[in-house]
Coordinates of C-alpha atoms (C1' of nucleotides) in Angstrom, one line a residue:
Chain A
X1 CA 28.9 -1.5 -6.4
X2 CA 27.2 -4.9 -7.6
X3 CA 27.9 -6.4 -10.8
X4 CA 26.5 -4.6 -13.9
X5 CA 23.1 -6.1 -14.8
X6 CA 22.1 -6.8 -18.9
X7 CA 21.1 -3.3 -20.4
X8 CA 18.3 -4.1 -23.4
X9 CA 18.7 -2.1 -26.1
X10 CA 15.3 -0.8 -27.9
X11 CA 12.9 -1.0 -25.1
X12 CA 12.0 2.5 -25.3
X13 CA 13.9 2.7 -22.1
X14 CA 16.9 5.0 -23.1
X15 CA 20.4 3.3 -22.0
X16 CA 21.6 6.1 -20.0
X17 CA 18.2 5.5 -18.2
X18 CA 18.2 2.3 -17.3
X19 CA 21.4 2.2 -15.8
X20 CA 20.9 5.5 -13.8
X21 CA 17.6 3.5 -12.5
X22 CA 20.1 0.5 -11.8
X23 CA 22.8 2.5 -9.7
X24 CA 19.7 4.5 -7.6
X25 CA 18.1 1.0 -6.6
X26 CA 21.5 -0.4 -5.9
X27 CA 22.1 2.5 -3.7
X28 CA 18.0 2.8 -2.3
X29 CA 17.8 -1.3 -1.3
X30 CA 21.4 -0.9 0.8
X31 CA 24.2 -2.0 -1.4
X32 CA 25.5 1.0 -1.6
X33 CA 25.4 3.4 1.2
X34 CA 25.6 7.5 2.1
X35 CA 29.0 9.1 1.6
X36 CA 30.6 5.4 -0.5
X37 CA 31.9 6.4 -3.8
X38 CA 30.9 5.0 -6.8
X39 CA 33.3 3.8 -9.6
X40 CA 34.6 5.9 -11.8
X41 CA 33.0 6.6 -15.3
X42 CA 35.4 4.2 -16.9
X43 CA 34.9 1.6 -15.1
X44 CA 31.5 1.7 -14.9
X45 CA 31.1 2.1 -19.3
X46 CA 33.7 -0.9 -19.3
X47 CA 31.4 -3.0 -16.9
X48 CA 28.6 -1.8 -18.4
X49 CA 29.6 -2.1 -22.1
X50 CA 28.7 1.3 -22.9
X51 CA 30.1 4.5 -23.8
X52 CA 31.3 6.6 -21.1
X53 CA 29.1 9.3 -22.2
X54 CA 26.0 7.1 -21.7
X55 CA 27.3 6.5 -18.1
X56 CA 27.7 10.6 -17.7
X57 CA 24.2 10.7 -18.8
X58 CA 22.9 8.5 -16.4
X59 CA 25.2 10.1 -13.3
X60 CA 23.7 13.9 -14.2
X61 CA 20.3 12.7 -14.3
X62 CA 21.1 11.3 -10.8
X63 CA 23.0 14.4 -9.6
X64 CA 19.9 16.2 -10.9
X65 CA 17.6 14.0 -8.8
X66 CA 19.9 14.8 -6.0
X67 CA 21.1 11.2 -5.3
X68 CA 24.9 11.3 -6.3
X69 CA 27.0 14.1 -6.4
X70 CA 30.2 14.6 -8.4
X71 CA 33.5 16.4 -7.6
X72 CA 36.0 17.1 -10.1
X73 CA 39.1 15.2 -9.9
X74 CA 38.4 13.0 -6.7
X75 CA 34.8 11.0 -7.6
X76 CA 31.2 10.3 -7.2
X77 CA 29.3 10.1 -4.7
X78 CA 26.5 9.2 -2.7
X79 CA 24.3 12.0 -1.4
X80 CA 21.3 10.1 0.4
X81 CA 20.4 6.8 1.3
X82 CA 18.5 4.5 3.3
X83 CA 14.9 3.4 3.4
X84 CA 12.4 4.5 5.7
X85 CA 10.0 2.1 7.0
X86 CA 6.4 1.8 6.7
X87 CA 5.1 -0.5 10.0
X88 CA 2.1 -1.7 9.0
X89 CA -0.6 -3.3 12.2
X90 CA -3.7 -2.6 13.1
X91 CA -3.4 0.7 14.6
X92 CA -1.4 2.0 11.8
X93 CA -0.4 5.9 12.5
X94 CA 1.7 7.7 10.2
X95 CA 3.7 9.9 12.3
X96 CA 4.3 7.2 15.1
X97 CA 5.7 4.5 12.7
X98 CA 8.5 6.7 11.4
X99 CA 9.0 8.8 14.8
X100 CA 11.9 6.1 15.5
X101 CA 13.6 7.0 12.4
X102 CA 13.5 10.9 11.6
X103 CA 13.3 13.9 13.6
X104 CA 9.7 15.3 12.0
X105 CA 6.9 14.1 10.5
X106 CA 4.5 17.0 8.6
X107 CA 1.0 16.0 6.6
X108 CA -0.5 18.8 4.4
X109 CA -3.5 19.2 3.2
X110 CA -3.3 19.5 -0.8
X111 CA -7.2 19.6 -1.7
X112 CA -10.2 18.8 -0.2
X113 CA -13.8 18.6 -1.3
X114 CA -17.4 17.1 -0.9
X115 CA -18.5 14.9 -3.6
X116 CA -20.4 11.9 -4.6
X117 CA -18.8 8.7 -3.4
X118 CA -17.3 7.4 -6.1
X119 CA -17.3 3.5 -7.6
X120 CA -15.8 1.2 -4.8
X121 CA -15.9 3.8 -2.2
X122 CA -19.6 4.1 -0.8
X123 CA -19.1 0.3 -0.7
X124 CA -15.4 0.4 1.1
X125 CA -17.3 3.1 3.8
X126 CA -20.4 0.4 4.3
X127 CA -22.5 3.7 3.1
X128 CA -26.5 3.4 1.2
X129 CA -25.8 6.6 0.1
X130 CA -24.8 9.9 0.0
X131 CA -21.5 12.1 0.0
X132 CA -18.2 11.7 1.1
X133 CA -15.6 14.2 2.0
X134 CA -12.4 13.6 -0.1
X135 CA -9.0 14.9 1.3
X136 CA -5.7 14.6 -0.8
X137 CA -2.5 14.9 1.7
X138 CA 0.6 15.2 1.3
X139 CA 3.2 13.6 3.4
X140 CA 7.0 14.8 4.5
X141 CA 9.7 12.8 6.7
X142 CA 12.7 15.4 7.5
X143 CA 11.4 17.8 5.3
X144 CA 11.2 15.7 2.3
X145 CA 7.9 14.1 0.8
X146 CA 7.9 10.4 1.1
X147 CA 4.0 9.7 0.1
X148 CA 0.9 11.4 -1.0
X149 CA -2.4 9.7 -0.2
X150 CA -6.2 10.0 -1.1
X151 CA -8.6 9.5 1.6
X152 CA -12.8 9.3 1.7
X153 CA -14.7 9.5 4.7
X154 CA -18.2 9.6 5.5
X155 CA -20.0 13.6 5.3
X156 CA -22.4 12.8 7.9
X157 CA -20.0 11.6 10.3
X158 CA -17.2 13.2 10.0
X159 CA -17.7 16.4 8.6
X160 CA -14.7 19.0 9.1
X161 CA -12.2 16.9 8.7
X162 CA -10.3 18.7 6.2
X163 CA -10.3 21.5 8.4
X164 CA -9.2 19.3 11.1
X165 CA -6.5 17.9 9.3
X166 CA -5.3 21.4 7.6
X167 CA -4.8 22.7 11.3
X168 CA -3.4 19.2 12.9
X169 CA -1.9 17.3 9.9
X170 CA -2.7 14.1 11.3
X171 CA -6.1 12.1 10.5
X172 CA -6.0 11.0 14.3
X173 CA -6.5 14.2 15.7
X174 CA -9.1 14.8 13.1
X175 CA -11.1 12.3 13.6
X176 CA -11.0 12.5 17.7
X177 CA -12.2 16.3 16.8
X178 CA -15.3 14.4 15.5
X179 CA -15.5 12.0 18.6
X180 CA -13.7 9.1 17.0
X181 CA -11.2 8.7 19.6
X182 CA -9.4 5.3 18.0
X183 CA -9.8 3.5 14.9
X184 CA -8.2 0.2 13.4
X185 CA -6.6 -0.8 10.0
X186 CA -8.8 -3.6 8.4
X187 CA -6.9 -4.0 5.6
X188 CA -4.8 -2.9 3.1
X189 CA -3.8 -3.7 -0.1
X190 CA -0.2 -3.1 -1.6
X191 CA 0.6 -2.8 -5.1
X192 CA 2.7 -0.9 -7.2
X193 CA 2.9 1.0 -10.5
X194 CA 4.8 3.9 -12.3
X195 CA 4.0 7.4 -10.5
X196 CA 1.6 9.8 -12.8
X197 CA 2.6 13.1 -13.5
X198 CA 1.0 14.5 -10.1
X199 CA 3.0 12.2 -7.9
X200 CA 6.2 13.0 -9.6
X201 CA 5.5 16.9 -8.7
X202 CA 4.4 16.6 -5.5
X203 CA 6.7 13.6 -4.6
X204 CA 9.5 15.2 -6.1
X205 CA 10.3 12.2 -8.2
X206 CA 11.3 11.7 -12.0
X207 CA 9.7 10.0 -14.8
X208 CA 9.4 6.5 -14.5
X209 CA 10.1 6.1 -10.7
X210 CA 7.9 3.9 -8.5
X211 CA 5.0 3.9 -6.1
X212 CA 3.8 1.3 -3.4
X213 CA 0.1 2.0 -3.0
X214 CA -1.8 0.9 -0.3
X215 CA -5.3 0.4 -0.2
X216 CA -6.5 0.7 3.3
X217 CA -9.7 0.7 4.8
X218 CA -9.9 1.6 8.7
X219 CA -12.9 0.8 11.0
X220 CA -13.6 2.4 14.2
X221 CA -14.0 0.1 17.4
X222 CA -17.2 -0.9 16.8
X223 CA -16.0 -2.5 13.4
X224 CA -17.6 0.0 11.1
X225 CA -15.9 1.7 8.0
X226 CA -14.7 5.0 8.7
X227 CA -12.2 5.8 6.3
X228 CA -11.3 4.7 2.4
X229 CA -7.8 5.9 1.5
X230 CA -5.2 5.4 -1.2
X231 CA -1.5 6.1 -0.1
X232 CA 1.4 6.7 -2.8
X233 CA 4.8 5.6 -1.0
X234 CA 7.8 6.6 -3.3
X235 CA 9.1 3.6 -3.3
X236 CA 12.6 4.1 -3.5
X237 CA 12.4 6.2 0.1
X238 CA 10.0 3.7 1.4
X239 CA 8.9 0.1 2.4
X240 CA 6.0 -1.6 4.1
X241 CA 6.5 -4.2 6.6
X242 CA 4.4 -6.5 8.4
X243 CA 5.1 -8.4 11.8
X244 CA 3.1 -11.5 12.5
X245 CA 3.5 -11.1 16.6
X246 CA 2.1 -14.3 17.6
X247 CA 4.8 -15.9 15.2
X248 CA 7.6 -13.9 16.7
Chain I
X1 CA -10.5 4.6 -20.2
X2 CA -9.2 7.5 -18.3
X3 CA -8.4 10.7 -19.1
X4 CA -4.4 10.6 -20.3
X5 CA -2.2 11.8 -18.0
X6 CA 0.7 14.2 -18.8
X7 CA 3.3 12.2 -20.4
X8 CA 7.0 14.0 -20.0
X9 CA 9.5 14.6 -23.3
X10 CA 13.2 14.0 -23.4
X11 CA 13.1 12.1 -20.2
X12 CA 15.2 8.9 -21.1
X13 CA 11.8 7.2 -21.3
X14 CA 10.4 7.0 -24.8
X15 CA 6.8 8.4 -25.1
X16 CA 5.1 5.2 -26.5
X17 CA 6.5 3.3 -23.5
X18 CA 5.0 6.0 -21.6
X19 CA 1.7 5.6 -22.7
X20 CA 1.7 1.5 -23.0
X21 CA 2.8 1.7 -19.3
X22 CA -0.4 4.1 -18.6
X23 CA -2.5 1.7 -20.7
X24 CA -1.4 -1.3 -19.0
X25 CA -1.9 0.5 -16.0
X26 CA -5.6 1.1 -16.7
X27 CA -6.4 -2.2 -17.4
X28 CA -4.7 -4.2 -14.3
X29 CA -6.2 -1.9 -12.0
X30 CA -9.4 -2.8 -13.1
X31 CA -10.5 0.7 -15.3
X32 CA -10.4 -1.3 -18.1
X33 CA -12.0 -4.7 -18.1
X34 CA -11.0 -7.7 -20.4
X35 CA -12.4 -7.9 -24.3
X36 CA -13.1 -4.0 -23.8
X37 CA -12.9 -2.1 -26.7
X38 CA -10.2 1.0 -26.2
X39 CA -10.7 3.8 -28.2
X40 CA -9.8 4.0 -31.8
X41 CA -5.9 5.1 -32.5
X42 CA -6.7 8.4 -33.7
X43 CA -9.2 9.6 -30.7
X44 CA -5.7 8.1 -28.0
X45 CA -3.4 10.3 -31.0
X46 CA -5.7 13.3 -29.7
X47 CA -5.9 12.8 -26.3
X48 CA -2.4 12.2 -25.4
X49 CA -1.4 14.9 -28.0
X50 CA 1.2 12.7 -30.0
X51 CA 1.1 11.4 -33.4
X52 CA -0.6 8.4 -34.2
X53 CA 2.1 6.6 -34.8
X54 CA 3.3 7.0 -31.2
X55 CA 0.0 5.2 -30.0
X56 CA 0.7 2.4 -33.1
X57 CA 4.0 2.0 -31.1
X58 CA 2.3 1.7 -27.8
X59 CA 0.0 -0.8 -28.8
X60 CA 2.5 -2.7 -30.6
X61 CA 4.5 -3.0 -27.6
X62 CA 1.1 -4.2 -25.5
X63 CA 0.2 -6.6 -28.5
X64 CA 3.8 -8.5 -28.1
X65 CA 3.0 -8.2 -24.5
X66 CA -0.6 -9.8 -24.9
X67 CA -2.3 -7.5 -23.2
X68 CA -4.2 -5.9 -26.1
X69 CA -5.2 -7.7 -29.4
X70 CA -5.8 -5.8 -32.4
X71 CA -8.8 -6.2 -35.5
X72 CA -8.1 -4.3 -38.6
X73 CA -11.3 -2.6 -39.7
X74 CA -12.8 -3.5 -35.9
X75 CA -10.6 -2.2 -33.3
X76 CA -8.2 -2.6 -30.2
X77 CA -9.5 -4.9 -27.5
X78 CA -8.3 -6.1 -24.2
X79 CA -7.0 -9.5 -24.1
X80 CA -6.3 -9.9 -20.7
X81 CA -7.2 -8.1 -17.6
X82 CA -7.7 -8.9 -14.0
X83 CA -4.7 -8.9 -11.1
X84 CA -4.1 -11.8 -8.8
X85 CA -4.3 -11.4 -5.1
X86 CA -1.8 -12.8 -3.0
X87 CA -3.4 -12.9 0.6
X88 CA -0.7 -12.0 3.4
X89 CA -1.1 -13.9 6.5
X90 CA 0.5 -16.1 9.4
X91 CA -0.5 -19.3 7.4
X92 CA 0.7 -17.7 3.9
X93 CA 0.9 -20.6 1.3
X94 CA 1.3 -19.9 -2.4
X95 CA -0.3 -22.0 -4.2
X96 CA -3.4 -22.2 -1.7
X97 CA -3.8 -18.0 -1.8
X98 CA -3.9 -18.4 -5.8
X99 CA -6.3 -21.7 -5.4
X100 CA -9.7 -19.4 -5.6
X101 CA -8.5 -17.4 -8.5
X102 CA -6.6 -19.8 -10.8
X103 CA -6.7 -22.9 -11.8
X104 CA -3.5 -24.3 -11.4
X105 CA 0.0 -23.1 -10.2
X106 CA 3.5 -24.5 -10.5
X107 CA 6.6 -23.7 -8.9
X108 CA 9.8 -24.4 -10.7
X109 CA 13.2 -24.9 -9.4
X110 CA 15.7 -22.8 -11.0
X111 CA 18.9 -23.2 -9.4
X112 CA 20.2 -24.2 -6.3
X113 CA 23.2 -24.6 -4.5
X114 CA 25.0 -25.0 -1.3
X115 CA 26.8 -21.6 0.4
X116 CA 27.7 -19.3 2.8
X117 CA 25.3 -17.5 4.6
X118 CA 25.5 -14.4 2.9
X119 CA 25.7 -11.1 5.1
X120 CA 21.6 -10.8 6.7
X121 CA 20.8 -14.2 5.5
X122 CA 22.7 -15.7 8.9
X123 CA 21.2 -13.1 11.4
X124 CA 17.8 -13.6 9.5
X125 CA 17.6 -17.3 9.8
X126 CA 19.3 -17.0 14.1
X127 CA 22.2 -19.4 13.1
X128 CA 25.7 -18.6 14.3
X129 CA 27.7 -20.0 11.4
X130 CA 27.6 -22.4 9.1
X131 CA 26.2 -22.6 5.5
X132 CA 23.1 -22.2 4.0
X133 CA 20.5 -24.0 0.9
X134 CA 20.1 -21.2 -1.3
X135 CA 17.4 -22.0 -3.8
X136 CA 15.9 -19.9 -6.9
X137 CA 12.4 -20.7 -8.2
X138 CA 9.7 -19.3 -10.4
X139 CA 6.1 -19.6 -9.9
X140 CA 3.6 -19.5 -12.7
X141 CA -0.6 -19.5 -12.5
X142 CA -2.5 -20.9 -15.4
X143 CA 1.3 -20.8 -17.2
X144 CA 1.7 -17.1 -16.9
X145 CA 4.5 -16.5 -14.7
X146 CA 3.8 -14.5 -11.5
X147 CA 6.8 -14.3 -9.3
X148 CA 10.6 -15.6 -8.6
X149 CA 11.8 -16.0 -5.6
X150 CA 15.4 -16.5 -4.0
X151 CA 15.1 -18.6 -0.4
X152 CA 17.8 -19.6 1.8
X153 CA 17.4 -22.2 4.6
X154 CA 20.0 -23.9 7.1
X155 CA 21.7 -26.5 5.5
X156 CA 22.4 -28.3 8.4
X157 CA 18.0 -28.5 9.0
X158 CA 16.8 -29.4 5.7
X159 CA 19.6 -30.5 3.3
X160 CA 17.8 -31.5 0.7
X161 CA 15.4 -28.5 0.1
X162 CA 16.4 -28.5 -3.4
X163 CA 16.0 -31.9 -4.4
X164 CA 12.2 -32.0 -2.7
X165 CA 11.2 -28.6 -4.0
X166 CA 12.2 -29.4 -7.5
X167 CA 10.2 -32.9 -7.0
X168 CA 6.8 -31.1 -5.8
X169 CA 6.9 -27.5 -6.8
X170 CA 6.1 -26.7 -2.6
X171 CA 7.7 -25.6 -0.4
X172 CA 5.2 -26.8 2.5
X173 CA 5.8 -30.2 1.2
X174 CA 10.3 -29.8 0.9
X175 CA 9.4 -28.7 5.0
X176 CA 7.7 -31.6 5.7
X177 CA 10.2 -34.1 3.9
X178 CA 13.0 -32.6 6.4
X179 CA 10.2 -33.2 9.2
X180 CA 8.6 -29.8 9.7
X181 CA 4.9 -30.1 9.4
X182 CA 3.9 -26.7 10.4
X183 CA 5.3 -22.8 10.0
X184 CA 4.5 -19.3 10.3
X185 CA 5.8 -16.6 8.4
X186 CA 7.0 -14.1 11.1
X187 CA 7.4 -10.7 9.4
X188 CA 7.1 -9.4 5.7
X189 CA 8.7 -6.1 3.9
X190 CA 7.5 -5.0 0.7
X191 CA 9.0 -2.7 -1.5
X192 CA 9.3 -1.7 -4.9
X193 CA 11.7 -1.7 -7.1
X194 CA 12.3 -1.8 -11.6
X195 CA 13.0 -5.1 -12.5
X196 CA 16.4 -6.7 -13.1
X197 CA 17.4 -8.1 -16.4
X198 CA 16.7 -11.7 -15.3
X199 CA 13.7 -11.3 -13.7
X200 CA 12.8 -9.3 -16.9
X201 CA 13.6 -12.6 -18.7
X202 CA 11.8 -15.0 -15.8
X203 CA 8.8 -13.0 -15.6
X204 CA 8.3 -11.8 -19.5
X205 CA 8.3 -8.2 -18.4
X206 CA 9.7 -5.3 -20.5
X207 CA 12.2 -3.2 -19.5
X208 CA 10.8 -0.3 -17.0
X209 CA 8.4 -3.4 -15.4
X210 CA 7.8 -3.0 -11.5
X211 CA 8.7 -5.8 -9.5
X212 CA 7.1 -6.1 -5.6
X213 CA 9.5 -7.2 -3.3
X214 CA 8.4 -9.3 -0.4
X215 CA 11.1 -10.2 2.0
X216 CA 10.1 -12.8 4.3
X217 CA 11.5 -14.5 7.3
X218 CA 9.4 -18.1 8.2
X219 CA 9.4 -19.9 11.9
X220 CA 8.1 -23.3 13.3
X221 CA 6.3 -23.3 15.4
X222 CA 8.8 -23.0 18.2
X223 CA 9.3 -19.6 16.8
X224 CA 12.9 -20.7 14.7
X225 CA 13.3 -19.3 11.9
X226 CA 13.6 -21.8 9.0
X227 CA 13.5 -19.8 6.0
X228 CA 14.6 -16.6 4.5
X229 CA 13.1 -15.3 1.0
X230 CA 12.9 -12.7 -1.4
X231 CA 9.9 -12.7 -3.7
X232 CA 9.5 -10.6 -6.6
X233 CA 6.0 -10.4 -8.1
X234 CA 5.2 -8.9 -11.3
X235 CA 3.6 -5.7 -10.3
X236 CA 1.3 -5.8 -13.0
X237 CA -0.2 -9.0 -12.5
X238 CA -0.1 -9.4 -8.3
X239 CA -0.9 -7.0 -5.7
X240 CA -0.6 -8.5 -1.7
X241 CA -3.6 -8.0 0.6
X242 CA -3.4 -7.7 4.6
X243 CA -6.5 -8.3 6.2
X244 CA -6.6 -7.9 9.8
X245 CA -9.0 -10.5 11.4
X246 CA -9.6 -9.3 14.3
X247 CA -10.4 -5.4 13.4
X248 CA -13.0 -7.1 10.5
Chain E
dT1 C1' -26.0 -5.4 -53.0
dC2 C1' -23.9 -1.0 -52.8
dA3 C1' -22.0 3.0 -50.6
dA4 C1' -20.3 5.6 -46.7
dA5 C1' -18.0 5.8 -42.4
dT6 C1' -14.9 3.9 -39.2
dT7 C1' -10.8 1.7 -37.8
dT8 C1' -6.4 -0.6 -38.3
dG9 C1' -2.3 -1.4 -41.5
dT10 C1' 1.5 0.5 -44.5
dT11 C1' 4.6 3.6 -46.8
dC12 C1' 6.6 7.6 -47.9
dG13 C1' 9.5 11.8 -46.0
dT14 C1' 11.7 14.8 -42.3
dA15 C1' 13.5 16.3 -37.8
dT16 C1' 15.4 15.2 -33.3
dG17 C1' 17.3 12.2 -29.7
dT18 C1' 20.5 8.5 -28.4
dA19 C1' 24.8 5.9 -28.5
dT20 C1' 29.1 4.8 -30.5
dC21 C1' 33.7 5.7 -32.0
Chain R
dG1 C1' 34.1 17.9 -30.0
dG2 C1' 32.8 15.9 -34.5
dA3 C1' 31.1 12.2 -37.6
dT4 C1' 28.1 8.4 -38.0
dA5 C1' 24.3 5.0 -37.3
dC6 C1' 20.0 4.0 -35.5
dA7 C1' 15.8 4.9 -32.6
dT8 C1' 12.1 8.0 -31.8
dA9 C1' 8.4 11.2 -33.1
dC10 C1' 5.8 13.7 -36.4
dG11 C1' 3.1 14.6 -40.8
dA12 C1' 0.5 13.2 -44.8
dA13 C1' -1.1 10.2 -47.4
dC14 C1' -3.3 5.6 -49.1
dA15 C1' -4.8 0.6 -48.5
dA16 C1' -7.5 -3.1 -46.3
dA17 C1' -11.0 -4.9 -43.3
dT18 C1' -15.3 -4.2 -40.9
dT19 C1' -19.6 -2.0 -39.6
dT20 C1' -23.6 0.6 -40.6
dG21 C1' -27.3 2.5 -43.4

DNA sequence: TCAAATTTGTTCGTATGTATC
DNA sequence: GGATACATACGAACAAATTTG
């Protein structure tokens, strides 16, 4: 357990919140790992400087997200831990960058349907015109979701691939079903921002937790835009990394 | 503006700070463009189902931010708007990524001071013992502050980091003072995490304000690695691009 | 110039949540 | 657990500034 960071008082941010937000990233970026207990309630109000029952607020909201767990008489503990991580290069595929770290990897299909192409997207795609199929997927690692992402691709070229990804759960085998048989990250853009109400449900996350999104666009060999996608990471399960191989 | 999304009760997180983060949101993802008018208090009251007094305390929170500006008798207006990009590559420099997009940044030394290589910060930097510059700085564009970053280098390589940082406001130019003209940064992690108290105070956030969290390791260009960072960008006001030439 | 409509600013009161002791 | 203080959220007004007709 690190030192007890400043708590502000009328933030809007409730106390018992703030520090529950504290211990969770503490434990999420490796201070703290599976099985270690934590400090008891005491300690923690007196290093704190709150009450005790503002620390037993924040543990049951963390016992609640599943992160500690209590036992009577002997402590608190730490239920889950480390980090996946996100290895981000050229030829980017989901289930291959974490196969080194869990045992499954599952994408579902959560909607699908043909629309207009939105604002930024017919651009992103290198489209004049027309419609776009529009997938939203949802991503698991072990059984548990780690991101949800948005993705447009071009109608005319690829048009089943929400069947093809329902039946496969991986764009790759979706878009070889439509003769694309590799593709490339161009680029991506990372930022971050509080999850909305849909990520917290599907990413089984509670108010005020994080996501990395990345921005990606992928092009297929001859350099033309195939896919347009948004990807929510909950960022306290995962990070992004990027290797610079000629600087290795 | 967007439609609101659901904001949760009783969750630790107080409503308004809900909806200021959601309106915050908006506008530094680019919904929302600078000196546009938001709707009047009473249509926001409706939309997001609270009482109007909930989206005064909102707006008073973004107003103290300077994010919005309010007119009596005119309306609520965007003050500020648009998100820097901080371009990711093996030639990353700060101030020159910002170059196109600002007019001028500064980097600040905060603190610095001589130690042991802390537990990664050794293995990170390939030295077998020995102890380590650690220096903390804070980076500003047009005087806003943008990120703080912690940076350890070999003390025996460059001993006076600190002094010819604090003197320039570079990095690039403290490597070439200890005789390194070139380097590379290697590999990158992002993540994302709620800001600490200090950075809170560094980067004039609010409590609940998303940090990104680029850890960095930097080689010359025999492929040594000369410096170890952690950057934290103010998630509302950066977001980090990876292009990947050759795939353009 | 005046009047109406719109929009932000202010002041009551009341109920509930948060935090302390 | 109970008592207390303060923050949060709601509701109903009214006041002040600005825009529109």
């Amino acid at each position: 357990m690190t030192s007890a960071r400043t708590i502000t008082r009328n933030s809007g941010v409730a106390i018992w919140r703030q520090i529950a937000d504290q211990i969770r990233s503490d434990i999420s970026s490796g201070k703290l790992a599976t099985g270690a207990r934590i400090p008891p309630e005491i300690e923690l109000a007196t290093r704190f400087a709150v009450n005790r029952h503002t620390i037993r607020s924040a543990i049951a909201a963390l016992t609640k997200e599943g992160v500690l767990r209590a036992e009577q008489g002997r402590g608190t503990f730490i239920a889950n831990s480390k980090k996946l991580t996100y290895r981000l290069g050229e030829r980017t595929r989901f289930s291959q960058t974490l196969s080194t770290q869990v045992r499954e990897t599952r994408g579902i299909l959560l909607a699908h349907r043909l629309e207009e192409a939105p604002s930024g997207v017919a651009e992103a795609l290198a489209m004049q015109s027309g419609q776009v199929v529009r997938i939203d997927t949802l991503h698991t690692a072990d059984g548990s979701p780690v991101s949800c992402a948005t993705a447009w691709f071009d109608a005319a070229r690829v048009p089943n691939v929400a069947e093809d990804y329902s039946s496969s759960g991986s764009i790759t085998f979706a878009l070889k079903a439509a003769g694309i048989d590799d593709y490339l990250r161009k680029s991506t853009i990372i930022a971050a921002r509080h999850a909305e109400a849909e990520e917290l449900r599907h990413l089984r996350l509670s108010p005020g937790a994080i996501v990395l999104v990345a921005t990606a666009i992928n092009v297929d060999t001859m350099g033309h835009p195939i896919q347009y996608s948004k990807t929510r990471f909950a960022a306290d399960r995962m990070e992004i990394a990027i290797d610079n191989e000629s600087a290795g």
